[in-house]
Short mmCIF file of C-alpha atoms and ligand atoms in Angstrom, two decimals:
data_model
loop_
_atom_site.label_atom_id
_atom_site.label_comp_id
_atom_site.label_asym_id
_atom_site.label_seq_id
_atom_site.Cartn_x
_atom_site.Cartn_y
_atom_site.Cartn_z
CA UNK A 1 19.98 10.87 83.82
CA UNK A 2 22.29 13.20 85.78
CA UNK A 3 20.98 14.55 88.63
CA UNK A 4 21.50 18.41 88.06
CA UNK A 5 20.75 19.68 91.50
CA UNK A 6 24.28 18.22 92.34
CA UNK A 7 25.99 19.26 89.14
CA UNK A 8 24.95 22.62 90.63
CA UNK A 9 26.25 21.74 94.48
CA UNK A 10 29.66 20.86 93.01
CA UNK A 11 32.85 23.72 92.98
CA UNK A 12 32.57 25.40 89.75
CA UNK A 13 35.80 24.54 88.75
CA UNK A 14 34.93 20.64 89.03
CA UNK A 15 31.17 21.30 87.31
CA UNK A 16 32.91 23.12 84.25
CA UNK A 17 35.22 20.59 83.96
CA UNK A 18 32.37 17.76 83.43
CA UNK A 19 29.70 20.32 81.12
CA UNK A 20 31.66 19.14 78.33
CA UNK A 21 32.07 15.25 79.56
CA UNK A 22 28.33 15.26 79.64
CA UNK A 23 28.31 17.11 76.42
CA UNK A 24 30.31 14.46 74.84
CA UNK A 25 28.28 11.66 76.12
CA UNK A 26 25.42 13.06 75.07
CA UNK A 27 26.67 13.42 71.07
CA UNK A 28 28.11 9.99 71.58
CA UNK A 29 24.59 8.30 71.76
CA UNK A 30 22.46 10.38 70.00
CA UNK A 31 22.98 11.52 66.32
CA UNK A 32 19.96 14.27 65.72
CA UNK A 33 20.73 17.55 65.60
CA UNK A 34 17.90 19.36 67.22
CA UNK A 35 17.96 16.09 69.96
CA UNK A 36 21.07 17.53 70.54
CA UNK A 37 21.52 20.79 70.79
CA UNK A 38 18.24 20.77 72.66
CA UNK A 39 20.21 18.97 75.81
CA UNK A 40 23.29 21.23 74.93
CA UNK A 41 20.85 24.45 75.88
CA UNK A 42 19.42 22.54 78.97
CA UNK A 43 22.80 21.24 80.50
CA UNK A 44 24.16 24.90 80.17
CA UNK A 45 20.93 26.24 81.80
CA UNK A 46 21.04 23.55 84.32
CA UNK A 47 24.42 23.43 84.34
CA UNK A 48 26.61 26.66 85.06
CA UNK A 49 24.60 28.63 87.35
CA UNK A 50 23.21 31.82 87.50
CA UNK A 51 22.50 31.35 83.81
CA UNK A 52 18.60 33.10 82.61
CA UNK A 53 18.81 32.07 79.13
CA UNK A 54 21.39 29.68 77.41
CA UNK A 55 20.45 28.79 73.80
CA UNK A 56 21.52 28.81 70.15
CA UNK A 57 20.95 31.15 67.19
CA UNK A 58 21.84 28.87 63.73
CA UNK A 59 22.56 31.10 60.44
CA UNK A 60 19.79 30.46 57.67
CA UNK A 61 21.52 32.02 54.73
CA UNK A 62 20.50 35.03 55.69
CA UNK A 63 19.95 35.61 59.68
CA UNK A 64 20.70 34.18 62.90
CA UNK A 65 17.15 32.38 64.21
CA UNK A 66 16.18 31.30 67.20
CA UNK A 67 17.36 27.32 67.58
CA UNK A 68 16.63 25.13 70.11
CA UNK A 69 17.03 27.08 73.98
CA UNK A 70 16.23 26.82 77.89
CA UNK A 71 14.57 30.17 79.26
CA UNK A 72 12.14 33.00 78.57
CA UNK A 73 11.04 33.11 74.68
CA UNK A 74 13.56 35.40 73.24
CA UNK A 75 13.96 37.18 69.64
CA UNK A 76 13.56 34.87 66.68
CA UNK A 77 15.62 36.28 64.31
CA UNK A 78 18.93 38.49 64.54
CA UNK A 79 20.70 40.35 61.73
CA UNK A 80 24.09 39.13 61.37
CA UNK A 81 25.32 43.11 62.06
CA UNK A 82 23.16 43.11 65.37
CA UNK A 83 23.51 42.26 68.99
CA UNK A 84 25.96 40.79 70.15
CA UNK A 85 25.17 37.63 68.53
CA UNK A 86 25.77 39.36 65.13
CA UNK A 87 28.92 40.49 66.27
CA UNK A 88 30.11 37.23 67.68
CA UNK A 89 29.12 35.38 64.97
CA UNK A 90 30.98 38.21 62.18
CA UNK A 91 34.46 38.67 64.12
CA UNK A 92 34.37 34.50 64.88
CA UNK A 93 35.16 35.00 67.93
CA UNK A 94 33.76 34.34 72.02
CA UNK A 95 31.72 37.97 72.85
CA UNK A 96 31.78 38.56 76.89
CA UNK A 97 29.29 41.64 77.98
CA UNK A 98 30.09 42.44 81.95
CA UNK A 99 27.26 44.85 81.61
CA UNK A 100 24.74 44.92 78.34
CA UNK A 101 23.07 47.96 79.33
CA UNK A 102 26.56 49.78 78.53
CA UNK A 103 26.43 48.54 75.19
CA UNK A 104 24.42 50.11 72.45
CA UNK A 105 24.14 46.93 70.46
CA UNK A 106 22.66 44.33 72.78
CA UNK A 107 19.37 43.47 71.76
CA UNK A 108 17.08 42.64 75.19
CA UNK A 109 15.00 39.76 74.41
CA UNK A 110 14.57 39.91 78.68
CA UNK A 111 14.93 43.40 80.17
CA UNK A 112 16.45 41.23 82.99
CA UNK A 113 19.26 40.27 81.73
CA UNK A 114 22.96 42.20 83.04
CA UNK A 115 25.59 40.20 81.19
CA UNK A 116 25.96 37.88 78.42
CA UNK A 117 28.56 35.92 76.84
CA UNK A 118 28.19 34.70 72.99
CA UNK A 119 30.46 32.19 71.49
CA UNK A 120 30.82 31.04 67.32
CA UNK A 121 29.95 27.50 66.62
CA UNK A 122 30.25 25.24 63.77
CA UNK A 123 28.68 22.31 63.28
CA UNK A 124 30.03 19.20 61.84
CA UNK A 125 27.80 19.20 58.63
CA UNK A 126 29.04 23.33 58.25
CA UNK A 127 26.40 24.60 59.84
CA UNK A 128 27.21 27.73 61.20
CA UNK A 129 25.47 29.97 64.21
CA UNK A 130 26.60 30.96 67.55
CA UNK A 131 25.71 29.91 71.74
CA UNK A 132 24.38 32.39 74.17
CA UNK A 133 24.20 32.67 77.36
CA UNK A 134 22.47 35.24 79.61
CA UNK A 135 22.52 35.98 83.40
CA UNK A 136 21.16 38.44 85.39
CA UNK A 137 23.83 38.78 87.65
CA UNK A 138 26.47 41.99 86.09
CA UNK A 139 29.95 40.73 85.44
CA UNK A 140 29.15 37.08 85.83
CA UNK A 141 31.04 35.64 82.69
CA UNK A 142 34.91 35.17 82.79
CA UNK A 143 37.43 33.32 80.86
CA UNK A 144 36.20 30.43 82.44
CA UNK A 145 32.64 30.72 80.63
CA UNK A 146 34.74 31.19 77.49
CA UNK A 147 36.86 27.97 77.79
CA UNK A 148 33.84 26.36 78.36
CA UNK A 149 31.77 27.38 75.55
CA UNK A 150 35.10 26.87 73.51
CA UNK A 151 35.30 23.18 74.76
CA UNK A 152 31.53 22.78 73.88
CA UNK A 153 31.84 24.28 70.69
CA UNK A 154 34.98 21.98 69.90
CA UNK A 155 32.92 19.40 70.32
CA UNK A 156 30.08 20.60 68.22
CA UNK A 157 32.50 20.74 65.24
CA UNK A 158 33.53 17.41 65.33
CA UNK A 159 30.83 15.56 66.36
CA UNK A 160 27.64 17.66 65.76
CA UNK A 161 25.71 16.85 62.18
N1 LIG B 1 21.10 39.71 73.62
C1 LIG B 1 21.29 39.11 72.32
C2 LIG B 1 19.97 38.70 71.72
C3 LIG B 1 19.54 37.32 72.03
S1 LIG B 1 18.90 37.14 73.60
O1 LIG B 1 19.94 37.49 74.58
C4 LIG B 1 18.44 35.56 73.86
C5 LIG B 1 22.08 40.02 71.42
O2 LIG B 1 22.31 41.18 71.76
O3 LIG B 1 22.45 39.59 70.33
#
């Protein structure tokens, strides 16, 4: 297992780079779903830094609910026109909030959290929801964050059931 505590001790640029290498592995050796996209949540926790809440929210039909995450308990079920979540998930496309108490729409499952950044995902067996991440820290998520999540959700889509 990879020790995490050095993960976090290496430059950013170098630990973003092997997320998704660890990501891969990980979907390489292990087909369950919820096995993996439980590890998905808890190398992004782990994994980026300054991160409060990294998780998924997986479309039922009807909602976005609550899937496998790292963090505080958060909000179990999201309209598909709420939060950002909703509105990643409807324009398909990565959501970056510098600061979510300027936004009307963000939901606060944590009344800690500053910024956010929400990314679409789609499984390999169709299955469609988006990632989240939260941080405390205002402005923290750049277009690195969203290259990552984009890498990670590449690789959700092709190997992901
Ligand atoms: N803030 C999200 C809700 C989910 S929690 O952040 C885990 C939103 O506005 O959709």
């Amino acid at each position: 297992m990879i020790d995490f505590s050095r993960v976090l001790a290496m430059a950013k640029e170098e630990r973003y780079a092997l997320l998704p290498v660890l990501i891969r592995h990980e979907l390489q050796a292990e087909p369950n779903r919820l096995a993996n996209l439980s590890n998905i949540a808890a190398i992004l926790y782990h994994g980026m830094g300054d991160v409060s809440w990294a998780g998924f929210y997986l479309f039922d039909g009807s909602d976005l609910v609550l899937g496998p995450f790292q963090g505080r308990p958060a909000c179990t079920r999201i309209s598909t026109d709420a939060g950002i979540c909703g509105r990643s998930y409807t324009k398909n496309d990565t959501v970056i909030i510098q600061n979510v108490h300027e936004d009307p729409d963000h939901i606060a499952c944590d009344a800690r959290t500053n910024a956010e950044i929400v990314h679409p995902v789609r499984l390999k067996n169709g299955q469609k929801g988006v990632i989240d991440i939260d941080s405390l820290q205002v402005n923290r998520f750049t277009a690195a964050d969203a290259a990552l999540l984009q890498a990670v959700g590449h690789l959700l889509e092709t190997m992901a059931d």
